[in-house]
Amino acid sequence: MGSARILAVDDERATCEALAEMLSSWGHKVEVAFDGHDALRRAGEFRPDVVLSDLAMPETDGLWLLRQLREELPDCPVVFLTGRGTIDAAVAAIKEGAYDFIEKPLNIARLKVCIERALEKKETLREVQTLRRRLKQLGQSDLIAQSGAMRKVGELIEKVAPSKASVAISGESGTGKEVVARAIHNLSLRREKPFIAINCASIPATLIESEFFGHERGAFTGADQRRPGVFELAHGGTLFLDELGEIPIELQAKLLRVLEEGRLRRLGGKVEIEVDVRVLCATNRDLKQEIKNQRFREDLYFRLNVFQIHLPPLRERREDIPILVQHFVEKFRGDSAKRVTGVHPEAMEVLKGHEWPGNIRELRNAVERAVILCDGELITREHLPPDMAGKSPERHTFRLPYGLSLDAVEREYILGSLQRNGNNKARTAEILGVSEKTLYNKLNRYAAEARQQGGQNPAGNLIKAAGDGSVGATEVDLGSGPFR
């Protein structure tokens, strides 16, 4: 746990000073206050990272302080210390925005992990604010990205957008080819005219010619009225043809003629219609190979492939993941009236470590699912898709200070493993390669040792060591481990 600024608040001076002494011994910079008004004044000067306050105080209680701090320091987590008789008030404080509460007499391990997690939350909120500022800078930009690779894509878009050239956009499925096409249209002189996108793979072969060029009434069975095609609908604007390689070879010659002459004839029509359309296209197929296999016309290929833009897959631009995630969180939070503000660092590591075979489309779906499941402010790994949440990110490490005995190392490793497995003892025993009975015996021993050390704590009766009677053998607090 790194150094932080902590404001300790309690109307009992001895209690407050003992708490400050312990927090200082952990390496934190501590200020103390003995009532709500004093705490609010010191908070404005000290700018704490965390406020640790008694809940029941005369005149101005902890709830009053929480409400004031929410106005002055909205991103500062507040942790309350409560007695047995103030649990209901503590729960009410949580509903009003307190980070957590801890019952007295305090459990050292729980206090440590609570402060550590409160600091993590504060850091996460800072990152969220940074991402929000970045999103605001991007404004109405179609491209939500900050990686070097995507900056180059953005430069290409800016250069080609004002021209009339056809653009071929390549990239894996889900990389955002239609988003790039819209960006080109929005930066072009045609931006006030229609943008029409059509997926050629989704149209039955028998209907694709009618979809492209339209038809007159009676042109074929079922044609009970005149219908314009996408070229007419996009007149003056931009037409985006996705999955271009799916266009039947027999239709490609007609498409080439429309592109070169700017004229078309509806199915069943007798007159030609002039159309002014800029065509952008995308495909997952290797069109050069399709040409060799005589499934795609070479002249059409060169007509459409005037300018090329390639979109790298998401796994090759992982630095874009945080800002994309925040963008989707903001979008789906508004759609679902949730109070989600961001993603927990551990969950973000999982997201950044995933291979994303479905690219941005898959990421979008994962975030939408997480927002639906999340009832708090931060998305955690439990809210991610099961195949993703079960994988530990490679960056996680097991860290211990020098000088620990082998028994102490084993203890930290066991408790950390139990924490990582959500307190599932059967799963933890399986991973550790021991029986559940062996694991329970060790947890019982750790709890007993912690209880024996309780009287040696320098803070006296105020603080009780981890393993207090309130923590049984099956509920050992796991937060004191070195896992992050």
Short mmCIF file of N, CA and C in Angstrom, two decimals, residues 31 54 119 133 170 183 188 200 216 246-247 264 299 306 309 318 352 384 432 445-447 473:
data_model
loop_
_atom_site.label_atom_id
_atom_site.label_comp_id
_atom_site.label_asym_id
_atom_site.label_seq_id
_atom_site.Cartn_x
_atom_site.Cartn_y
_atom_site.Cartn_z
N GLU A 31 -3.45 13.84 8.98
CA GLU A 31 -3.93 15.00 9.71
C GLU A 31 -5.13 14.55 10.54
N ASP A 54 -15.18 8.90 12.33
CA ASP A 54 -16.19 8.31 13.19
C ASP A 54 -17.55 8.75 12.67
N LEU A 119 -8.19 3.99 -2.07
CA LEU A 119 -7.18 4.68 -2.87
C LEU A 119 -7.26 4.24 -4.33
N ARG A 133 -12.16 13.87 -20.18
CA ARG A 133 -11.61 15.09 -20.79
C ARG A 133 -11.14 14.80 -22.21
N SER A 170 -9.99 -1.44 -45.40
CA SER A 170 -9.76 -2.86 -45.07
C SER A 170 -9.56 -3.02 -43.58
N ALA A 183 -16.79 8.95 -41.01
CA ALA A 183 -15.86 10.05 -40.74
C ALA A 183 -15.44 10.73 -42.03
N SER A 188 -16.24 15.62 -45.51
CA SER A 188 -16.25 15.95 -46.94
C SER A 188 -17.22 17.08 -47.25
N CYS A 200 -23.45 -5.81 -48.43
CA CYS A 200 -23.75 -6.62 -49.62
C CYS A 200 -23.97 -8.08 -49.28
N GLU A 216 -38.94 -0.51 -61.31
CA GLU A 216 -40.23 0.08 -61.66
C GLU A 216 -41.34 -0.90 -61.25
N GLU A 246 -18.86 -9.73 -51.88
CA GLU A 246 -20.04 -10.59 -51.99
C GLU A 246 -20.92 -10.23 -53.17
N ILE A 247 -20.60 -9.17 -53.91
CA ILE A 247 -21.41 -8.79 -55.07
C ILE A 247 -21.24 -9.84 -56.17
N LEU A 264 -27.75 5.38 -64.30
CA LEU A 264 -28.28 4.03 -64.07
C LEU A 264 -29.70 3.93 -64.63
N ASP A 299 -11.08 -4.62 -63.36
CA ASP A 299 -11.34 -3.20 -63.66
C ASP A 299 -12.17 -2.54 -62.56
N VAL A 306 -8.93 3.35 -55.36
CA VAL A 306 -8.11 4.53 -55.64
C VAL A 306 -7.27 4.91 -54.43
N ILE A 309 -7.26 2.63 -46.96
CA ILE A 309 -7.09 2.86 -45.51
C ILE A 309 -7.23 1.51 -44.82
N ARG A 318 -3.87 -1.68 -28.23
CA ARG A 318 -4.50 -1.84 -26.92
C ARG A 318 -4.58 -0.53 -26.14
N LYS A 352 -7.71 -5.10 -21.26
CA LYS A 352 -6.53 -4.80 -22.07
C LYS A 352 -5.75 -6.07 -22.44
N LEU A 384 -17.73 -8.86 -16.25
CA LEU A 384 -17.28 -9.14 -17.62
C LEU A 384 -17.80 -10.50 -18.06
N LEU A 432 -4.35 -24.83 -5.26
CA LEU A 432 -3.14 -24.99 -4.43
C LEU A 432 -2.66 -26.44 -4.36
N ARG A 445 -5.65 -21.94 11.94
CA ARG A 445 -4.40 -21.59 12.63
C ARG A 445 -4.09 -20.10 12.45
N TYR A 446 -4.30 -19.56 11.25
CA TYR A 446 -4.02 -18.14 11.02
C TYR A 446 -4.92 -17.27 11.88
N ALA A 447 -6.19 -17.66 12.02
CA ALA A 447 -7.12 -16.88 12.83
C ALA A 447 -6.71 -16.91 14.30
N ALA A 473 -13.01 -19.02 11.17
CA ALA A 473 -12.06 -19.73 10.33
C ALA A 473 -12.49 -19.74 8.88
#
